[in-house]
Each structure stands twice: as C-alpha cells, then as structure tokens.
JSON list of C-alpha atoms in Angstrom, two decimals:
[
{"chain": "A", "resi": 1, "resn": "MET", "atom": "CA", "xyz": [-13.31, -35.77, -1.69]},
{"chain": "A", "resi": 2, "resn": "SER", "atom": "CA", "xyz": [-15.12, -32.67, -3.09]},
{"chain": "A", "resi": 3, "resn": "THR", "atom": "CA", "xyz": [-16.53, -30.08, -0.62]},
{"chain": "A", "resi": 4, "resn": "GLY", "atom": "CA", "xyz": [-19.57, -28.50, -2.24]},
{"chain": "A", "resi": 5, "resn": "SER", "atom": "CA", "xyz": [-20.40, -25.41, -0.53]},
{"chain": "A", "resi": 6, "resn": "HIS", "atom": "CA", "xyz": [-17.95, -25.09, 2.03]},
{"chain": "A", "resi": 7, "resn": "VAL", "atom": "CA", "xyz": [-15.09, -22.58, 3.06]},
{"chain": "A", "resi": 8, "resn": "ILE", "atom": "CA", "xyz": [-12.12, -23.19, 4.99]},
{"chain": "A", "resi": 9, "resn": "HIS", "atom": "CA", "xyz": [-10.73, -21.08, 7.94]},
{"chain": "A", "resi": 10, "resn": "ALA", "atom": "CA", "xyz": [-7.04, -20.93, 8.26]},
{"chain": "A", "resi": 11, "resn": "LEU", "atom": "CA", "xyz": [-5.76, -19.37, 11.48]},
{"chain": "A", "resi": 12, "resn": "TYR", "atom": "CA", "xyz": [-2.53, -17.70, 11.70]},
{"chain": "A", "resi": 13, "resn": "THR", "atom": "CA", "xyz": [-0.70, -16.26, 14.64]},
{"chain": "A", "resi": 14, "resn": "ASP", "atom": "CA", "xyz": [1.71, -13.76, 12.72]},
{"chain": "A", "resi": 15, "resn": "ASP", "atom": "CA", "xyz": [0.90, -11.26, 10.40]},
{"chain": "A", "resi": 16, "resn": "ASP", "atom": "CA", "xyz": [4.02, -11.62, 8.23]},
{"chain": "A", "resi": 17, "resn": "VAL", "atom": "CA", "xyz": [3.07, -15.48, 8.08]},
{"chain": "A", "resi": 18, "resn": "LEU", "atom": "CA", "xyz": [-0.46, -14.45, 6.90]},
{"chain": "A", "resi": 19, "resn": "MET", "atom": "CA", "xyz": [0.91, -12.08, 4.24]},
{"chain": "A", "resi": 20, "resn": "ASN", "atom": "CA", "xyz": [3.06, -14.79, 2.61]},
{"chain": "A", "resi": 21, "resn": "ALA", "atom": "CA", "xyz": [0.17, -17.20, 2.99]},
{"chain": "A", "resi": 22, "resn": "VAL", "atom": "CA", "xyz": [-2.01, -14.82, 1.00]},
{"chain": "A", "resi": 23, "resn": "LYS", "atom": "CA", "xyz": [0.54, -14.58, -1.46]},
{"chain": "A", "resi": 24, "resn": "GLU", "atom": "CA", "xyz": [0.93, -18.28, -1.83]},
{"chain": "A", "resi": 25, "resn": "ALA", "atom": "CA", "xyz": [-2.76, -18.74, -2.06]},
{"chain": "A", "resi": 26, "resn": "LYS", "atom": "CA", "xyz": [-2.96, -16.13, -4.90]},
{"chain": "A", "resi": 27, "resn": "LYS", "atom": "CA", "xyz": [-0.09, -17.94, -6.79]},
{"chain": "A", "resi": 28, "resn": "LYS", "atom": "CA", "xyz": [-2.35, -21.24, -6.60]},
{"chain": "A", "resi": 29, "resn": "HIS", "atom": "CA", "xyz": [-5.34, -19.11, -7.72]},
{"chain": "A", "resi": 30, "resn": "LEU", "atom": "CA", "xyz": [-7.36, -19.78, -4.84]},
{"chain": "A", "resi": 31, "resn": "HIS", "atom": "CA", "xyz": [-10.42, -17.55, -4.15]},
{"chain": "A", "resi": 32, "resn": "ILE", "atom": "CA", "xyz": [-9.83, -15.56, -0.74]},
{"chain": "A", "resi": 33, "resn": "ASN", "atom": "CA", "xyz": [-13.35, -14.58, 0.52]},
{"chain": "A", "resi": 34, "resn": "GLU", "atom": "CA", "xyz": [-12.03, -12.58, 3.36]},
{"chain": "A", "resi": 35, "resn": "VAL", "atom": "CA", "xyz": [-9.05, -11.92, 5.79]},
{"chain": "A", "resi": 36, "resn": "TYR", "atom": "CA", "xyz": [-9.96, -11.07, 9.56]},
{"chain": "A", "resi": 37, "resn": "THR", "atom": "CA", "xyz": [-6.96, -9.25, 11.38]},
{"chain": "A", "resi": 38, "resn": "PRO", "atom": "CA", "xyz": [-6.93, -7.81, 14.88]},
{"chain": "A", "resi": 39, "resn": "PHE", "atom": "CA", "xyz": [-5.27, -4.78, 13.26]},
{"chain": "A", "resi": 40, "resn": "PRO", "atom": "CA", "xyz": [-4.68, -3.45, 9.69]},
{"chain": "A", "resi": 41, "resn": "VAL", "atom": "CA", "xyz": [-2.03, -5.30, 7.98]},
{"chain": "A", "resi": 42, "resn": "HIS", "atom": "CA", "xyz": [0.21, -2.99, 5.66]},
{"chain": "A", "resi": 43, "resn": "GLY", "atom": "CA", "xyz": [-0.07, -4.33, 1.90]},
{"chain": "A", "resi": 44, "resn": "LEU", "atom": "CA", "xyz": [-2.67, -6.92, 2.64]},
{"chain": "A", "resi": 45, "resn": "ASP", "atom": "CA", "xyz": [-5.11, -5.22, 0.16]},
{"chain": "A", "resi": 46, "resn": "LYS", "atom": "CA", "xyz": [-2.77, -5.36, -2.57]},
{"chain": "A", "resi": 47, "resn": "ALA", "atom": "CA", "xyz": [-1.66, -8.90, -1.87]},
{"chain": "A", "resi": 48, "resn": "MET", "atom": "CA", "xyz": [-5.34, -9.98, -1.84]},
{"chain": "A", "resi": 49, "resn": "GLY", "atom": "CA", "xyz": [-5.68, -8.09, -5.35]},
{"chain": "A", "resi": 50, "resn": "LEU", "atom": "CA", "xyz": [-8.46, -5.61, -4.07]},
{"chain": "A", "resi": 51, "resn": "ALA", "atom": "CA", "xyz": [-8.92, -2.60, -6.22]},
{"chain": "A", "resi": 52, "resn": "PRO", "atom": "CA", "xyz": [-7.68, 0.71, -4.85]},
{"chain": "A", "resi": 53, "resn": "THR", "atom": "CA", "xyz": [-10.45, 2.51, -2.70]},
{"chain": "A", "resi": 54, "resn": "LYS", "atom": "CA", "xyz": [-12.15, 5.66, -3.92]},
{"chain": "A", "resi": 55, "resn": "LEU", "atom": "CA", "xyz": [-12.82, 7.22, -0.77]},
{"chain": "A", "resi": 56, "resn": "ALA", "atom": "CA", "xyz": [-10.39, 10.04, -1.32]},
{"chain": "A", "resi": 57, "resn": "ILE", "atom": "CA", "xyz": [-12.48, 11.36, -4.10]},
{"chain": "A", "resi": 58, "resn": "THR", "atom": "CA", "xyz": [-15.47, 11.10, -1.95]},
{"chain": "A", "resi": 59, "resn": "ALA", "atom": "CA", "xyz": [-13.71, 12.94, 0.66]},
{"chain": "A", "resi": 60, "resn": "PHE", "atom": "CA", "xyz": [-12.74, 15.88, -1.87]},
{"chain": "A", "resi": 61, "resn": "MET", "atom": "CA", "xyz": [-16.28, 15.97, -2.96]},
{"chain": "A", "resi": 62, "resn": "TYR", "atom": "CA", "xyz": [-17.83, 16.27, 0.43]},
{"chain": "A", "resi": 63, "resn": "GLY", "atom": "CA", "xyz": [-15.22, 18.98, 1.30]},
{"chain": "A", "resi": 64, "resn": "CYS", "atom": "CA", "xyz": [-16.35, 20.89, -1.92]},
{"chain": "A", "resi": 65, "resn": "VAL", "atom": "CA", "xyz": [-19.98, 20.51, -0.55]},
{"chain": "A", "resi": 66, "resn": "GLY", "atom": "CA", "xyz": [-18.80, 21.95, 2.66]},
{"chain": "A", "resi": 67, "resn": "LEU", "atom": "CA", "xyz": [-16.98, 24.82, 1.20]},
{"chain": "A", "resi": 68, "resn": "THR", "atom": "CA", "xyz": [-20.13, 25.67, -0.91]},
{"chain": "A", "resi": 69, "resn": "VAL", "atom": "CA", "xyz": [-22.28, 25.58, 2.14]},
{"chain": "A", "resi": 70, "resn": "ALA", "atom": "CA", "xyz": [-19.92, 27.82, 4.01]},
{"chain": "A", "resi": 71, "resn": "ILE", "atom": "CA", "xyz": [-19.82, 30.46, 0.92]},
{"chain": "A", "resi": 72, "resn": "THR", "atom": "CA", "xyz": [-23.47, 30.38, 0.32]},
{"chain": "A", "resi": 73, "resn": "MET", "atom": "CA", "xyz": [-24.39, 30.51, 4.04]},
{"chain": "A", "resi": 74, "resn": "MET", "atom": "CA", "xyz": [-21.87, 33.50, 4.80]},
{"chain": "A", "resi": 75, "resn": "ASN", "atom": "CA", "xyz": [-22.89, 35.54, 1.83]},
{"chain": "A", "resi": 76, "resn": "PHE", "atom": "CA", "xyz": [-26.87, 35.16, 2.86]},
{"chain": "A", "resi": 77, "resn": "ILE", "atom": "CA", "xyz": [-26.28, 35.84, 6.45]},
{"chain": "A", "resi": 78, "resn": "MET", "atom": "CA", "xyz": [-23.58, 38.41, 6.44]},
{"chain": "A", "resi": 79, "resn": "ILE", "atom": "CA", "xyz": [-24.31, 40.29, 3.15]},
{"chain": "A", "resi": 80, "resn": "GLU", "atom": "CA", "xyz": [-27.80, 39.84, 1.86]},
{"chain": "A", "resi": 81, "resn": "ASP", "atom": "CA", "xyz": [-30.11, 38.88, 5.14]},
{"chain": "A", "resi": 82, "resn": "TRP", "atom": "CA", "xyz": [-28.50, 41.07, 7.86]},
{"chain": "A", "resi": 83, "resn": "PRO", "atom": "CA", "xyz": [-25.59, 43.30, 6.98]},
{"chain": "A", "resi": 84, "resn": "GLN", "atom": "CA", "xyz": [-23.64, 44.52, 9.93]},
{"chain": "A", "resi": 85, "resn": "ASN", "atom": "CA", "xyz": [-20.88, 47.04, 10.16]},
{"chain": "A", "resi": 86, "resn": "ILE", "atom": "CA", "xyz": [-18.43, 44.78, 12.36]},
{"chain": "A", "resi": 87, "resn": "GLY", "atom": "CA", "xyz": [-15.03, 46.46, 13.04]},
{"chain": "A", "resi": 88, "resn": "GLY", "atom": "CA", "xyz": [-15.57, 48.97, 10.01]},
{"chain": "A", "resi": 89, "resn": "LYS", "atom": "CA", "xyz": [-15.53, 46.24, 7.49]},
{"chain": "A", "resi": 90, "resn": "PRO", "atom": "CA", "xyz": [-17.75, 46.83, 4.65]},
{"chain": "A", "resi": 91, "resn": "SER", "atom": "CA", "xyz": [-20.90, 44.63, 4.42]},
{"chain": "A", "resi": 92, "resn": "PHE", "atom": "CA", "xyz": [-21.91, 45.37, 0.81]},
{"chain": "A", "resi": 93, "resn": "SER", "atom": "CA", "xyz": [-19.71, 43.00, -0.94]},
{"chain": "A", "resi": 94, "resn": "TYR", "atom": "CA", "xyz": [-19.04, 39.41, -0.12]},
{"chain": "A", "resi": 95, "resn": "ILE", "atom": "CA", "xyz": [-15.47, 39.59, -1.96]},
{"chain": "A", "resi": 96, "resn": "GLU", "atom": "CA", "xyz": [-14.17, 42.47, 0.28]},
{"chain": "A", "resi": 97, "resn": "ASN", "atom": "CA", "xyz": [-15.32, 40.32, 3.35]},
{"chain": "A", "resi": 98, "resn": "MET", "atom": "CA", "xyz": [-13.85, 37.11, 1.99]},
{"chain": "A", "resi": 99, "resn": "PRO", "atom": "CA", "xyz": [-10.53, 37.20, 4.14]},
{"chain": "A", "resi": 100, "resn": "ALA", "atom": "CA", "xyz": [-12.57, 37.45, 7.38]},
{"chain": "A", "resi": 101, "resn": "PHE", "atom": "CA", "xyz": [-14.62, 34.30, 6.13]},
{"chain": "A", "resi": 102, "resn": "VAL", "atom": "CA", "xyz": [-11.89, 31.96, 5.42]},
{"chain": "A", "resi": 103, "resn": "PRO", "atom": "CA", "xyz": [-11.31, 30.45, 8.79]},
{"chain": "A", "resi": 104, "resn": "ILE", "atom": "CA", "xyz": [-15.16, 29.33, 8.61]},
{"chain": "A", "resi": 105, "resn": "MET", "atom": "CA", "xyz": [-15.01, 28.22, 5.02]},
{"chain": "A", "resi": 106, "resn": "PHE", "atom": "CA", "xyz": [-11.86, 26.07, 6.40]},
{"chain": "A", "resi": 107, "resn": "GLU", "atom": "CA", "xyz": [-13.87, 24.58, 9.48]},
{"chain": "A", "resi": 108, "resn": "LEU", "atom": "CA", "xyz": [-17.27, 23.67, 7.31]},
{"chain": "A", "resi": 109, "resn": "THR", "atom": "CA", "xyz": [-15.01, 22.28, 4.75]},
{"chain": "A", "resi": 110, "resn": "VAL", "atom": "CA", "xyz": [-13.41, 19.96, 7.27]},
{"chain": "A", "resi": 111, "resn": "PHE", "atom": "CA", "xyz": [-16.70, 19.40, 8.88]},
{"chain": "A", "resi": 112, "resn": "PHE", "atom": "CA", "xyz": [-18.80, 18.07, 6.25]},
{"chain": "A", "resi": 113, "resn": "ALA", "atom": "CA", "xyz": [-15.77, 15.94, 4.85]},
{"chain": "A", "resi": 114, "resn": "ALA", "atom": "CA", "xyz": [-15.12, 14.30, 8.09]},
{"chain": "A", "resi": 115, "resn": "HIS", "atom": "CA", "xyz": [-18.78, 13.63, 9.20]},
{"chain": "A", "resi": 116, "resn": "LEU", "atom": "CA", "xyz": [-19.97, 12.70, 5.73]},
{"chain": "A", "resi": 117, "resn": "MET", "atom": "CA", "xyz": [-16.89, 10.17, 5.53]},
{"chain": "A", "resi": 118, "resn": "VAL", "atom": "CA", "xyz": [-17.85, 8.33, 8.63]},
{"chain": "A", "resi": 119, "resn": "ILE", "atom": "CA", "xyz": [-21.31, 8.00, 7.42]},
{"chain": "A", "resi": 120, "resn": "THR", "atom": "CA", "xyz": [-20.21, 6.70, 4.03]},
{"chain": "A", "resi": 121, "resn": "PHE", "atom": "CA", "xyz": [-17.57, 4.23, 5.83]},
{"chain": "A", "resi": 122, "resn": "TYR", "atom": "CA", "xyz": [-20.53, 2.83, 8.05]},
{"chain": "A", "resi": 123, "resn": "MET", "atom": "CA", "xyz": [-22.85, 2.42, 4.98]},
{"chain": "A", "resi": 124, "resn": "ARG", "atom": "CA", "xyz": [-20.10, 1.20, 2.66]},
{"chain": "A", "resi": 125, "resn": "SER", "atom": "CA", "xyz": [-19.02, -1.37, 5.41]},
{"chain": "A", "resi": 126, "resn": "ARG", "atom": "CA", "xyz": [-22.68, -2.15, 6.24]},
{"chain": "A", "resi": 127, "resn": "LEU", "atom": "CA", "xyz": [-22.21, -1.52, 9.79]},
{"chain": "A", "resi": 128, "resn": "TRP", "atom": "CA", "xyz": [-25.74, -0.64, 11.06]},
{"chain": "A", "resi": 129, "resn": "PRO", "atom": "CA", "xyz": [-26.89, 0.00, 14.49]},
{"chain": "A", "resi": 130, "resn": "PHE", "atom": "CA", "xyz": [-27.70, -2.94, 16.37]},
{"chain": "A", "resi": 131, "resn": "LYS", "atom": "CA", "xyz": [-26.06, -5.15, 13.54]},
{"chain": "A", "resi": 132, "resn": "LYS", "atom": "CA", "xyz": [-24.93, -8.89, 14.45]},
{"chain": "A", "resi": 133, "resn": "ALA", "atom": "CA", "xyz": [-20.89, -9.16, 14.18]},
{"chain": "A", "resi": 134, "resn": "GLU", "atom": "CA", "xyz": [-20.08, -11.23, 11.27]},
{"chain": "A", "resi": 135, "resn": "ASN", "atom": "CA", "xyz": [-16.51, -12.14, 12.86]},
{"chain": "A", "resi": 136, "resn": "PRO", "atom": "CA", "xyz": [-16.12, -16.05, 12.47]},
{"chain": "A", "resi": 137, "resn": "ASP", "atom": "CA", "xyz": [-13.59, -16.31, 15.34]},
{"chain": "A", "resi": 138, "resn": "VAL", "atom": "CA", "xyz": [-13.55, -14.29, 18.14]},
{"chain": "A", "resi": 139, "resn": "ARG", "atom": "CA", "xyz": [-9.66, -14.65, 18.48]},
{"chain": "A", "resi": 140, "resn": "THR", "atom": "CA", "xyz": [-9.31, -12.55, 15.40]},
{"chain": "A", "resi": 141, "resn": "THR", "atom": "CA", "xyz": [-10.12, -9.56, 17.71]},
{"chain": "A", "resi": 142, "resn": "ASP", "atom": "CA", "xyz": [-7.26, -10.36, 20.07]},
{"chain": "A", "resi": 143, "resn": "ASP", "atom": "CA", "xyz": [-4.24, -11.86, 18.46]},
{"chain": "A", "resi": 144, "resn": "HIS", "atom": "CA", "xyz": [-4.97, -14.31, 15.67]},
{"chain": "A", "resi": 145, "resn": "PHE", "atom": "CA", "xyz": [-5.41, -13.83, 12.00]},
{"chain": "A", "resi": 146, "resn": "LEU", "atom": "CA", "xyz": [-8.01, -15.59, 9.90]},
{"chain": "A", "resi": 147, "resn": "MET", "atom": "CA", "xyz": [-8.16, -16.31, 6.15]},
{"chain": "A", "resi": 148, "resn": "GLU", "atom": "CA", "xyz": [-11.44, -17.60, 4.75]},
{"chain": "A", "resi": 149, "resn": "ILE", "atom": "CA", "xyz": [-11.07, -19.54, 1.28]},
{"chain": "A", "resi": 150, "resn": "ASP", "atom": "CA", "xyz": [-13.55, -20.69, -0.83]},
{"chain": "A", "resi": 151, "resn": "ALA", "atom": "CA", "xyz": [-13.05, -24.49, -0.70]},
{"chain": "A", "resi": 152, "resn": "SER", "atom": "CA", "xyz": [-15.99, -25.44, -3.52]},
{"chain": "A", "resi": 153, "resn": "GLY", "atom": "CA", "xyz": [-14.44, -27.48, -6.19]},
{"chain": "A", "resi": 154, "resn": "HIS", "atom": "CA", "xyz": [-11.33, -28.42, -4.21]},
{"chain": "A", "resi": 155, "resn": "ASP", "atom": "CA", "xyz": [-10.14, -31.48, -2.19]},
{"chain": "A", "resi": 156, "resn": "ALA", "atom": "CA", "xyz": [-10.50, -30.26, 1.33]},
{"chain": "A", "resi": 157, "resn": "GLN", "atom": "CA", "xyz": [-7.67, -32.49, 2.68]},
{"chain": "A", "resi": 158, "resn": "GLU", "atom": "CA", "xyz": [-5.29, -31.21, -0.18]},
{"chain": "A", "resi": 159, "resn": "LEU", "atom": "CA", "xyz": [-6.42, -27.52, 0.56]},
{"chain": "A", "resi": 160, "resn": "ALA", "atom": "CA", "xyz": [-5.49, -28.07, 4.42]},
{"chain": "A", "resi": 161, "resn": "ASP", "atom": "CA", "xyz": [-2.25, -29.49, 3.86]},
{"chain": "A", "resi": 162, "resn": "PHE", "atom": "CA", "xyz": [-1.44, -26.68, 1.29]},
{"chain": "A", "resi": 163, "resn": "LEU", "atom": "CA", "xyz": [-2.60, -23.99, 4.36]},
{"chain": "A", "resi": 164, "resn": "VAL", "atom": "CA", "xyz": [-0.73, -25.96, 6.97]},
{"chain": "A", "resi": 165, "resn": "GLY", "atom": "CA", "xyz": [2.29, -25.51, 4.75]},
{"chain": "A", "resi": 166, "resn": "THR", "atom": "CA", "xyz": [1.84, -21.90, 4.52]},
{"chain": "A", "resi": 167, "resn": "GLY", "atom": "CA", "xyz": [2.15, -21.54, 8.29]},
{"chain": "A", "resi": 168, "resn": "ALA", "atom": "CA", "xyz": [-1.67, -22.18, 9.32]},
{"chain": "A", "resi": 169, "resn": "THR", "atom": "CA", "xyz": [-2.05, -22.97, 13.12]},
{"chain": "A", "resi": 170, "resn": "GLU", "atom": "CA", "xyz": [-5.63, -24.39, 12.56]},
{"chain": "A", "resi": 171, "resn": "ILE", "atom": "CA", "xyz": [-7.74, -25.23, 9.87]},
{"chain": "A", "resi": 172, "resn": "ASN", "atom": "CA", "xyz": [-11.62, -25.53, 10.06]},
{"chain": "A", "resi": 173, "resn": "LEU", "atom": "CA", "xyz": [-13.95, -26.61, 7.36]},
{"chain": "A", "resi": 174, "resn": "VAL", "atom": "CA", "xyz": [-17.17, -24.56, 7.74]},
{"chain": "A", "resi": 175, "resn": "ALA", "atom": "CA", "xyz": [-20.34, -24.73, 5.67]},
{"chain": "A", "resi": 176, "resn": "ASN", "atom": "CA", "xyz": [-20.79, -21.59, 3.42]},
{"chain": "A", "resi": 177, "resn": "GLU", "atom": "CA", "xyz": [-23.21, -19.49, 4.87]},
{"chain": "A", "resi": 178, "resn": "GLU", "atom": "CA", "xyz": [-24.26, -17.37, 1.72]}
]
C-alpha cells in the first residue's frame, strides 16, 4: 500500500535508541524530515547528515561590528567631540588613550555578538512572536523523542515494522501538512 503524501511519526523513549534508529534509517536511505527531542542529543546532527552550522562565523562578524562601533564611538566622543583631561591622560590622540578604552571595546564586542546572535537565531529558526508551535506531539517537550519520516513512495506497513524493529514505542501515520 503506497501512502502518497504522508509522514510517519515514530516515538522513542530513550535518546540512545533514537540515535541508533536514525543511523538505521539513514542506512536504508529513508528521508528524515525532522527529529523532535526534549533536550539536545549530542551527535544527532551528524547522524542525520545535517550540514555544519555557520553561526560561529556570524558571531565573529557581529563581534567585529561591535568592536568597530566601540572604536568609532570612543574616538568621536573622547577625542574629537568633547576631549577632557581625565586623570592627566592626554586627549589629543586615540592611540595614546587606547589602553584605557580596552574594557569598553571588549564589552561592546560581546554585547553586539550576543544580542545579534539571539536575533539571528530567532530569525533563522523562524521563531516569531505569537507563532503557533510546530511540535507534532506534546510528549516531546517532556520525555519522548519523535522521528518524522517521509512515507511517500514506501509501503506504510513495511516502514512501520522497520521502525518498531529499531525500538519505536509508537508509530503514527499522519497526512503531510506541507
């Protein structure tokens, strides 16, 4: 029996069993749409064959933006716009004052990287305010793990038997919402 446009939700109760099931499904060349877990499972992204993230590069670029803003701001405020003699420090050159500015440069680098990374994470994850949750089973927020497999072009019973063999405790055939 061909399933057409359906997905199979396989529920697991242990993360190690889930990890082995993902590896077995990949060996059978099954397309895993998504895996829902109550906590991060180490190595799951590699087992699913997901590409490595480029968020570290983004964080570095955001930190560079923060450092640039800090240097520009301090040079304008303390040297060009309103130079003041604070503690006998010369105020006619940024380079001579730079050691006193290092804490500000560090703080703005971290501030920009952290805040812009949070915004990037929410945008990349499509987590908008008031967005309806996409979690297919509420138990995955507590103690269950759900693997969603594309069932189109496969025999549903054969696929269900395979998933039970990998340790799934519950199998559900669901119409694909895409």
